[in-house]
PDB file of C-alpha atoms and ligand atoms in Angstrom:
ATOM      1  CA  MET A   1     -19.758 -37.836  53.211  1.00  0.00           C
ATOM      2  CA  GLU A   2     -18.854 -36.670  49.321  1.00  0.00           C
ATOM      3  CA  ASN A   3     -17.081 -33.215  49.209  1.00  0.00           C
ATOM      4  CA  SER A   4     -20.298 -31.153  47.882  1.00  0.00           C
ATOM      5  CA  VAL A   5     -21.527 -27.647  47.935  1.00  0.00           C
ATOM      6  CA  THR A   6     -25.079 -28.137  48.105  1.00  0.00           C
ATOM      7  CA  ASP A   7     -27.007 -24.804  47.163  1.00  0.00           C
ATOM      8  CA  GLU A   8     -30.044 -25.156  49.364  1.00  0.00           C
ATOM      9  CA  SER A   9     -30.245 -20.968  49.018  1.00  0.00           C
ATOM     10  CA  GLN A  10     -33.514 -21.201  46.898  1.00  0.00           C
ATOM     11  CA  HIS A  11     -35.757 -22.153  48.984  1.00  0.00           C
ATOM     12  CA  THR A  12     -33.766 -21.441  52.531  1.00  0.00           C
ATOM     13  CA  HIS A  13     -33.379 -17.212  51.483  1.00  0.00           C
ATOM     14  CA  MET A  14     -36.830 -17.618  52.686  1.00  0.00           C
ATOM     15  CA  HIS A  15     -36.552 -17.563  56.404  1.00  0.00           C
ATOM     16  CA  HIS A  16     -33.284 -16.255  56.655  1.00  0.00           C
ATOM     17  CA  ASN A  17     -32.920 -13.002  57.812  1.00  0.00           C
ATOM     18  CA  ASN A  18     -31.774 -10.681  54.471  1.00  0.00           C
ATOM     19  CA  ILE A  19     -28.009 -10.071  56.821  1.00  0.00           C
ATOM     20  CA  SER A  20     -25.282 -10.439  54.751  1.00  0.00           C
ATOM     21  CA  TRP A  21     -22.121 -12.135  56.284  1.00  0.00           C
ATOM     22  CA  LYS A  22     -19.848 -11.074  53.252  1.00  0.00           C
ATOM     23  CA  LYS A  23     -18.267  -8.537  55.260  1.00  0.00           C
ATOM     24  CA  TYR A  24     -17.565 -10.593  58.252  1.00  0.00           C
ATOM     25  CA  ILE A  25     -16.465 -13.453  56.668  1.00  0.00           C
ATOM     26  CA  ASP A  26     -13.893 -11.452  54.860  1.00  0.00           C
ATOM     27  CA  ARG A  27     -12.559  -9.871  57.639  1.00  0.00           C
ATOM     28  CA  THR A  28     -12.443 -12.776  60.017  1.00  0.00           C
ATOM     29  CA  SER A  29     -10.866 -15.096  57.269  1.00  0.00           C
ATOM     30  CA  LYS A  30      -7.246 -14.723  58.550  1.00  0.00           C
ATOM     31  CA  ASN A  31      -8.026 -15.458  61.996  1.00  0.00           C
ATOM     32  CA  LYS A  32      -6.830 -18.333  63.994  1.00  0.00           C
ATOM     33  CA  VAL A  33      -8.529 -21.033  65.500  1.00  0.00           C
ATOM     34  CA  ARG A  34     -10.503 -19.919  68.597  1.00  0.00           C
ATOM     35  CA  PRO A  35      -8.757 -20.972  72.074  1.00  0.00           C
ATOM     36  CA  LEU A  36     -12.118 -22.555  72.998  1.00  0.00           C
ATOM     37  CA  LEU A  37     -12.211 -24.955  70.048  1.00  0.00           C
ATOM     38  CA  VAL A  38      -8.692 -25.906  70.813  1.00  0.00           C
ATOM     39  CA  GLU A  39      -9.362 -26.444  74.782  1.00  0.00           C
ATOM     40  CA  ALA A  40     -12.457 -28.653  74.180  1.00  0.00           C
ATOM     41  CA  LEU A  41     -10.425 -30.979  71.577  1.00  0.00           C
ATOM     42  CA  GLN A  42      -8.147 -31.989  75.013  1.00  0.00           C
ATOM     43  CA  HIS A  43     -11.736 -33.756  75.726  1.00  0.00           C
ATOM     44  CA  THR A  44     -12.840 -35.363  72.517  1.00  0.00           C
ATOM     45  CA  GLN A  45     -12.857 -39.346  72.726  1.00  0.00           C
ATOM     46  CA  GLU A  46     -13.200 -40.296  68.899  1.00  0.00           C
ATOM     47  CA  ARG A  47     -12.683 -37.948  66.181  1.00  0.00           C
ATOM     48  CA  ALA A  48     -14.635 -39.469  63.073  1.00  0.00           C
ATOM     49  CA  SER A  49     -16.591 -36.683  62.659  1.00  0.00           C
ATOM     50  CA  ALA A  50     -17.359 -32.963  63.482  1.00  0.00           C
ATOM     51  CA  LEU A  51     -19.867 -30.250  62.904  1.00  0.00           C
ATOM     52  CA  ASP A  52     -19.541 -27.099  62.502  1.00  0.00           C
ATOM     53  CA  ILE A  53     -22.511 -24.637  62.203  1.00  0.00           C
ATOM     54  CA  GLY A  54     -22.621 -20.981  60.839  1.00  0.00           C
ATOM     55  CA  GLY A  55     -19.222 -21.784  60.374  1.00  0.00           C
ATOM     56  CA  GLY A  56     -18.456 -18.606  58.546  1.00  0.00           C
ATOM     57  CA  ALA A  57     -15.036 -17.969  56.982  1.00  0.00           C
ATOM     58  CA  LEU A  58     -14.378 -21.889  58.201  1.00  0.00           C
ATOM     59  CA  ASN A  59     -11.328 -21.352  59.913  1.00  0.00           C
ATOM     60  CA  GLU A  60     -12.015 -23.857  62.808  1.00  0.00           C
ATOM     61  CA  SER A  61     -13.237 -26.490  60.183  1.00  0.00           C
ATOM     62  CA  LYS A  62     -10.092 -26.389  58.738  1.00  0.00           C
ATOM     63  CA  TYR A  63      -8.820 -26.597  62.166  1.00  0.00           C
ATOM     64  CA  LEU A  64     -10.913 -29.744  62.892  1.00  0.00           C
ATOM     65  CA  LEU A  65      -9.443 -31.046  59.358  1.00  0.00           C
ATOM     66  CA  SER A  66      -6.012 -30.447  60.666  1.00  0.00           C
ATOM     67  CA  GLN A  67      -6.644 -32.386  64.055  1.00  0.00           C
ATOM     68  CA  GLY A  68      -7.548 -35.315  61.833  1.00  0.00           C
ATOM     69  CA  PHE A  69     -11.336 -35.558  62.053  1.00  0.00           C
ATOM     70  CA  GLY A  70     -12.275 -38.352  59.770  1.00  0.00           C
ATOM     71  CA  SER A  71     -15.072 -36.008  58.441  1.00  0.00           C
ATOM     72  CA  VAL A  72     -15.983 -32.660  58.765  1.00  0.00           C
ATOM     73  CA  THR A  73     -19.337 -30.685  57.594  1.00  0.00           C
ATOM     74  CA  ALA A  74     -19.492 -27.286  57.740  1.00  0.00           C
ATOM     75  CA  MET A  75     -22.880 -25.341  57.761  1.00  0.00           C
ATOM     76  CA  ASP A  76     -23.873 -21.738  57.169  1.00  0.00           C
ATOM     77  CA  ALA A  77     -26.662 -19.544  55.294  1.00  0.00           C
ATOM     78  CA  ASP A  78     -24.195 -17.463  53.619  1.00  0.00           C
ATOM     79  CA  GLU A  79     -23.296 -17.383  50.174  1.00  0.00           C
ATOM     80  CA  ALA A  80     -19.696 -15.699  51.265  1.00  0.00           C
ATOM     81  CA  ALA A  81     -19.089 -18.881  53.293  1.00  0.00           C
ATOM     82  CA  GLU A  82     -19.941 -21.374  50.600  1.00  0.00           C
ATOM     83  CA  GLU A  83     -16.881 -19.409  48.999  1.00  0.00           C
ATOM     84  CA  LYS A  84     -14.326 -19.843  51.078  1.00  0.00           C
ATOM     85  CA  ALA A  85     -15.808 -23.466  51.036  1.00  0.00           C
ATOM     86  CA  LYS A  86     -14.760 -24.011  47.298  1.00  0.00           C
ATOM     87  CA  GLU A  87     -11.151 -23.029  49.037  1.00  0.00           C
ATOM     88  CA  ILE A  88     -11.119 -26.343  50.801  1.00  0.00           C
ATOM     89  CA  LYS A  89      -9.860 -28.947  48.976  1.00  0.00           C
ATOM     90  CA  GLU A  90      -9.859 -32.152  51.401  1.00  0.00           C
ATOM     91  CA  PRO A  91     -12.106 -34.892  50.175  1.00  0.00           C
ATOM     92  CA  ASN A  92     -13.110 -35.692  53.887  1.00  0.00           C
ATOM     93  CA  PHE A  93     -14.388 -31.783  53.748  1.00  0.00           C
ATOM     94  CA  ASN A  94     -18.373 -31.248  53.083  1.00  0.00           C
ATOM     95  CA  PHE A  95     -20.458 -27.946  53.181  1.00  0.00           C
ATOM     96  CA  VAL A  96     -24.363 -27.628  53.320  1.00  0.00           C
ATOM     97  CA  ARG A  97     -25.395 -24.174  52.480  1.00  0.00           C
ATOM     98  CA  ALA A  98     -28.832 -24.325  54.756  1.00  0.00           C
ATOM     99  CA  THR A  99     -30.504 -22.503  57.630  1.00  0.00           C
ATOM    100  CA  TYR A 100     -29.982 -23.527  60.934  1.00  0.00           C
ATOM    101  CA  THR A 101     -34.432 -24.628  60.374  1.00  0.00           C
ATOM    102  CA  ASP A 102     -33.557 -26.271  57.359  1.00  0.00           C
ATOM    103  CA  PHE A 103     -29.902 -28.283  58.313  1.00  0.00           C
ATOM    104  CA  LYS A 104     -30.588 -31.889  58.634  1.00  0.00           C
ATOM    105  CA  LEU A 105     -29.475 -33.560  61.618  1.00  0.00           C
ATOM    106  CA  GLU A 106     -29.503 -37.242  62.004  1.00  0.00           C
ATOM    107  CA  PRO A 107     -29.151 -39.112  65.272  1.00  0.00           C
ATOM    108  CA  GLU A 108     -25.976 -40.175  66.505  1.00  0.00           C
ATOM    109  CA  SER A 109     -23.641 -38.668  64.467  1.00  0.00           C
ATOM    110  CA  TYR A 110     -20.743 -36.459  65.076  1.00  0.00           C
ATOM    111  CA  ASP A 111     -18.178 -36.644  67.770  1.00  0.00           C
ATOM    112  CA  LEU A 112     -17.783 -32.996  68.015  1.00  0.00           C
ATOM    113  CA  ILE A 113     -20.319 -30.334  67.178  1.00  0.00           C
ATOM    114  CA  ASN A 114     -18.384 -26.582  67.059  1.00  0.00           C
ATOM    115  CA  ALA A 115     -21.129 -23.483  67.463  1.00  0.00           C
ATOM    116  CA  GLN A 116     -18.774 -20.776  67.774  1.00  0.00           C
ATOM    117  CA  TYR A 117     -21.253 -17.625  67.780  1.00  0.00           C
ATOM    118  CA  ALA A 118     -23.657 -19.163  65.324  1.00  0.00           C
ATOM    119  CA  LEU A 119     -26.212 -20.003  68.132  1.00  0.00           C
ATOM    120  CA  PRO A 120     -27.704 -16.989  69.104  1.00  0.00           C
ATOM    121  CA  PHE A 121     -28.675 -15.642  65.569  1.00  0.00           C
ATOM    122  CA  ASN A 122     -31.692 -17.625  66.100  1.00  0.00           C
ATOM    123  CA  GLY A 123     -34.952 -16.566  67.809  1.00  0.00           C
ATOM    124  CA  PRO A 124     -36.452 -18.576  70.885  1.00  0.00           C
ATOM    125  CA  GLU A 125     -38.745 -21.345  68.801  1.00  0.00           C
ATOM    126  CA  GLU A 126     -35.857 -21.605  66.037  1.00  0.00           C
ATOM    127  CA  PHE A 127     -33.244 -21.579  69.021  1.00  0.00           C
ATOM    128  CA  ASN A 128     -35.371 -24.336  71.332  1.00  0.00           C
ATOM    129  CA  ASP A 129     -35.808 -26.758  68.458  1.00  0.00           C
ATOM    130  CA  LEU A 130     -31.936 -26.178  66.997  1.00  0.00           C
ATOM    131  CA  ILE A 131     -30.192 -26.882  70.728  1.00  0.00           C
ATOM    132  CA  GLU A 132     -32.946 -30.259  70.754  1.00  0.00           C
ATOM    133  CA  ARG A 133     -31.906 -31.151  67.237  1.00  0.00           C
ATOM    134  CA  LEU A 134     -28.057 -30.604  67.626  1.00  0.00           C
ATOM    135  CA  LYS A 135     -28.039 -32.742  71.196  1.00  0.00           C
ATOM    136  CA  MET A 136     -29.695 -35.582  69.410  1.00  0.00           C
ATOM    137  CA  SER A 137     -27.424 -35.758  66.583  1.00  0.00           C
ATOM    138  CA  LEU A 138     -24.238 -35.924  68.864  1.00  0.00           C
ATOM    139  CA  LYS A 139     -22.637 -39.527  69.470  1.00  0.00           C
ATOM    140  CA  SER A 140     -22.604 -40.663  72.962  1.00  0.00           C
ATOM    141  CA  LYS A 141     -19.527 -39.057  74.588  1.00  0.00           C
ATOM    142  CA  GLY A 142     -19.500 -36.397  71.889  1.00  0.00           C
ATOM    143  CA  ILE A 143     -18.767 -33.131  72.400  1.00  0.00           C
ATOM    144  CA  PHE A 144     -20.737 -29.659  72.243  1.00  0.00           C
ATOM    145  CA  VAL A 145     -18.851 -26.436  72.118  1.00  0.00           C
ATOM    146  CA  GLY A 146     -19.807 -22.839  71.419  1.00  0.00           C
ATOM    147  CA  ASN A 147     -21.305 -19.773  72.870  1.00  0.00           C
ATOM    148  CA  LEU A 148     -24.255 -18.182  73.923  1.00  0.00           C
ATOM    149  CA  PHE A 149     -25.188 -14.839  74.676  1.00  0.00           C
ATOM    150  CA  GLY A 150     -25.888 -13.351  77.500  1.00  0.00           C
ATOM    151  CA  GLU A 151     -28.683 -10.818  78.633  1.00  0.00           C
ATOM    152  CA  ARG A 152     -26.552  -7.727  79.324  1.00  0.00           C
ATOM    153  CA  ASP A 153     -24.805  -8.294  75.775  1.00  0.00           C
ATOM    154  CA  SER A 154     -25.785  -4.711  73.869  1.00  0.00           C
ATOM    155  CA  TRP A 155     -27.098  -6.577  70.856  1.00  0.00           C
ATOM    156  CA  ASN A 156     -30.017  -7.507  73.535  1.00  0.00           C
ATOM    157  CA  ILE A 157     -32.710  -4.711  72.231  1.00  0.00           C
ATOM    158  CA  VAL A 158     -36.375  -4.811  72.188  1.00  0.00           C
ATOM    159  CA  GLY A 159     -37.061  -5.964  68.454  1.00  0.00           C
ATOM    160  CA  SER A 160     -33.824  -8.248  68.372  1.00  0.00           C
ATOM    161  CA  LYS A 161     -33.901 -11.123  66.355  1.00  0.00           C
ATOM    162  CA  LYS A 162     -31.323 -13.069  68.431  1.00  0.00           C
ATOM    163  CA  ILE A 163     -31.695 -15.267  71.126  1.00  0.00           C
ATOM    164  CA  PHE A 164     -30.048 -14.572  74.690  1.00  0.00           C
ATOM    165  CA  HIS A 165     -30.009 -15.917  77.683  1.00  0.00           C
ATOM    166  CA  THR A 166     -29.305 -15.562  81.616  1.00  0.00           C
ATOM    167  CA  ASN A 167     -27.175 -17.958  83.268  1.00  0.00           C
ATOM    168  CA  GLU A 168     -30.208 -20.194  83.890  1.00  0.00           C
ATOM    169  CA  SER A 169     -31.508 -20.316  80.480  1.00  0.00           C
ATOM    170  CA  ALA A 170     -28.032 -21.210  79.179  1.00  0.00           C
ATOM    171  CA  HIS A 171     -27.964 -24.283  81.625  1.00  0.00           C
ATOM    172  CA  GLU A 172     -31.123 -25.380  80.666  1.00  0.00           C
ATOM    173  CA  ALA A 173     -30.053 -25.044  77.140  1.00  0.00           C
ATOM    174  CA  LEU A 174     -27.150 -27.604  77.564  1.00  0.00           C
ATOM    175  CA  ASP A 175     -30.113 -29.592  79.821  1.00  0.00           C
ATOM    176  CA  GLY A 176     -29.324 -33.698  79.568  1.00  0.00           C
ATOM    177  CA  LEU A 177     -25.227 -33.022  78.676  1.00  0.00           C
ATOM    178  CA  ASP A 178     -22.591 -32.985  81.190  1.00  0.00           C
ATOM    179  CA  ILE A 179     -20.948 -29.629  81.446  1.00  0.00           C
ATOM    180  CA  ILE A 180     -17.459 -29.576  81.524  1.00  0.00           C
ATOM    181  CA  VAL A 181     -16.757 -25.569  80.853  1.00  0.00           C
ATOM    182  CA  PHE A 182     -19.230 -23.201  81.682  1.00  0.00           C
ATOM    183  CA  ARG A 183     -17.471 -19.378  81.858  1.00  0.00           C
ATOM    184  CA  GLU A 184     -19.450 -16.629  82.070  1.00  0.00           C
ATOM    185  CA  GLU A 185     -17.470 -13.729  80.053  1.00  0.00           C
ATOM    186  CA  GLU A 186     -17.998  -9.657  79.913  1.00  0.00           C
ATOM    187  CA  LYS A 187     -16.058  -7.223  77.610  1.00  0.00           C
ATOM    188  CA  ASP A 188     -15.919  -4.039  76.256  1.00  0.00           C
ATOM    189  CA  GLU A 189     -14.432  -5.008  72.518  1.00  0.00           C
ATOM    190  CA  LYS A 190     -14.862  -4.133  68.968  1.00  0.00           C
ATOM    191  CA  THR A 191     -16.985  -6.356  66.784  1.00  0.00           C
ATOM    192  CA  ALA A 192     -15.223  -7.575  63.772  1.00  0.00           C
ATOM    193  CA  LEU A 193     -16.530  -4.929  61.768  1.00  0.00           C
ATOM    194  CA  GLY A 194     -14.960  -2.079  64.293  1.00  0.00           C
ATOM    195  CA  GLN A 195     -18.439  -1.536  65.949  1.00  0.00           C
ATOM    196  CA  PRO A 196     -17.942  -1.079  69.823  1.00  0.00           C
ATOM    197  CA  LYS A 197     -19.884  -3.319  71.623  1.00  0.00           C
ATOM    198  CA  HIS A 198     -20.803  -4.717  74.908  1.00  0.00           C
ATOM    199  CA  TRP A 199     -19.968  -8.658  74.889  1.00  0.00           C
ATOM    200  CA  HIS A 200     -21.964 -11.207  77.287  1.00  0.00           C
ATOM    201  CA  LEU A 201     -21.453 -14.452  76.598  1.00  0.00           C
ATOM    202  CA  PHE A 202     -21.702 -17.741  78.102  1.00  0.00           C
ATOM    203  CA  ASN A 203     -18.513 -20.008  76.590  1.00  0.00           C
ATOM    204  CA  PHE A 204     -19.237 -23.522  77.154  1.00  0.00           C
ATOM    205  CA  ILE A 205     -17.803 -26.951  76.524  1.00  0.00           C
ATOM    206  CA  ALA A 206     -19.823 -29.851  77.273  1.00  0.00           C
ATOM    207  CA  ARG A 207     -20.386 -33.898  76.677  1.00  0.00           C
ATOM    208  CA  LYS A 208     -23.052 -36.048  75.641  1.00  0.00           C
ATOM    209  CA  ARG A 209     -23.453 -39.145  77.977  1.00  0.00           C
TER     210      ARG A 209
HETATM  211  C1  LIG B   1     -20.649 -14.356  63.943  1.00  0.00           C
HETATM  212  S1  LIG B   1     -20.652 -15.702  62.739  1.00  0.00           S
HETATM  213  C2  LIG B   1     -19.786 -16.514  63.323  1.00  0.00           C
HETATM  214  C3  LIG B   1     -18.548 -17.241  62.125  1.00  0.00           C
HETATM  215  C4  LIG B   1     -17.726 -18.502  62.673  1.00  0.00           C
HETATM  216  N1  LIG B   1     -18.228 -19.451  64.003  1.00  0.00           N
HETATM  217  C5  LIG B   1     -16.789 -17.432  63.623  1.00  0.00           C
HETATM  218  O1  LIG B   1     -16.544 -17.904  65.090  1.00  0.00           O
HETATM  219  O2  LIG B   1     -16.303 -16.525  63.272  1.00  0.00           O
HETATM  220  C6  LIG B   1     -22.137 -16.402  62.573  1.00  0.00           C
HETATM  221  C7  LIG B   1     -22.600 -17.078  61.111  1.00  0.00           C
HETATM  222  O3  LIG B   1     -23.450 -18.011  61.583  1.00  0.00           O
HETATM  223  C8  LIG B   1     -24.294 -18.152  60.091  1.00  0.00           C
HETATM  224  N2  LIG B   1     -25.677 -17.575  60.655  1.00  0.00           N
HETATM  225  C9  LIG B   1     -26.295 -16.643  61.217  1.00  0.00           C
HETATM  226  N3  LIG B   1     -27.431 -16.753  61.142  1.00  0.00           N
HETATM  227  C10 LIG B   1     -28.224 -18.272  60.470  1.00  0.00           C
HETATM  228  C11 LIG B   1     -28.959 -19.040  60.267  1.00  0.00           C
HETATM  229  N4  LIG B   1     -29.926 -19.044  60.625  1.00  0.00           N
HETATM  230  N5  LIG B   1     -28.503 -19.861  59.554  1.00  0.00           N
HETATM  231  C12 LIG B   1     -27.711 -20.557  59.345  1.00  0.00           C
HETATM  232  N6  LIG B   1     -26.583 -19.764  59.659  1.00  0.00           N
HETATM  233  C13 LIG B   1     -26.736 -18.279  59.917  1.00  0.00           C
HETATM  234  C14 LIG B   1     -23.746 -16.696  59.270  1.00  0.00           C
HETATM  235  O4  LIG B   1     -23.894 -16.728  58.037  1.00  0.00           O
HETATM  236  C15 LIG B   1     -22.413 -16.580  59.824  1.00  0.00           C
HETATM  237  O5  LIG B   1     -21.596 -16.950  59.191  1.00  0.00           O
END
């Protein structure tokens, strides 16, 4: 894969909700790699290719590059993420600016898919389609790591454009994969932008058969 920065924003912005992630991306750009991803790497068998969806400040893409993945693809719809991508000079890194809906996924392509605080930013229909396509694009024995928001999350309000899961529906989303880690987490902690928040998360690591 070539080191290209694809600007699909011309048409993808139409579907993307107009929240700018620039502040979030600025404030998280010095963050350490998320421990769940570090844990997931203990379970990889091959490291030919990885995908970082909703990559944001791309800290995790950088980590994946440092951990010997042959190629790392990051995708995100936000302009600030695209700017971060330009700072990564490794030739085996590839950034695609696209929404989840428009991002092309090919079958059996990735040894690892990282989806940290990324999947819930979808309506239910888009979510179901995305999760099926992500599972399809994992190679056999490939690892899927990430998190979903739980129903007691304080962002779960009427009219929210995000998707929230019960323990059962989170398991359903991972249906067909072998679950390695499924860890429910609830805590009160400020967001990256400093807002108080009740977090209800399902953190998972799963493997395709
Ligand atoms: C909470 S941030 C998480 C960023 C990073 N993965 C992390 O763990 O810090 C969510 C990211 O998903 C991207 N995003 C949200 N909705 C999206 C969509 N529908 N399509 C593509 N990217 C989206 C945002 O631009 C943002 O960078």
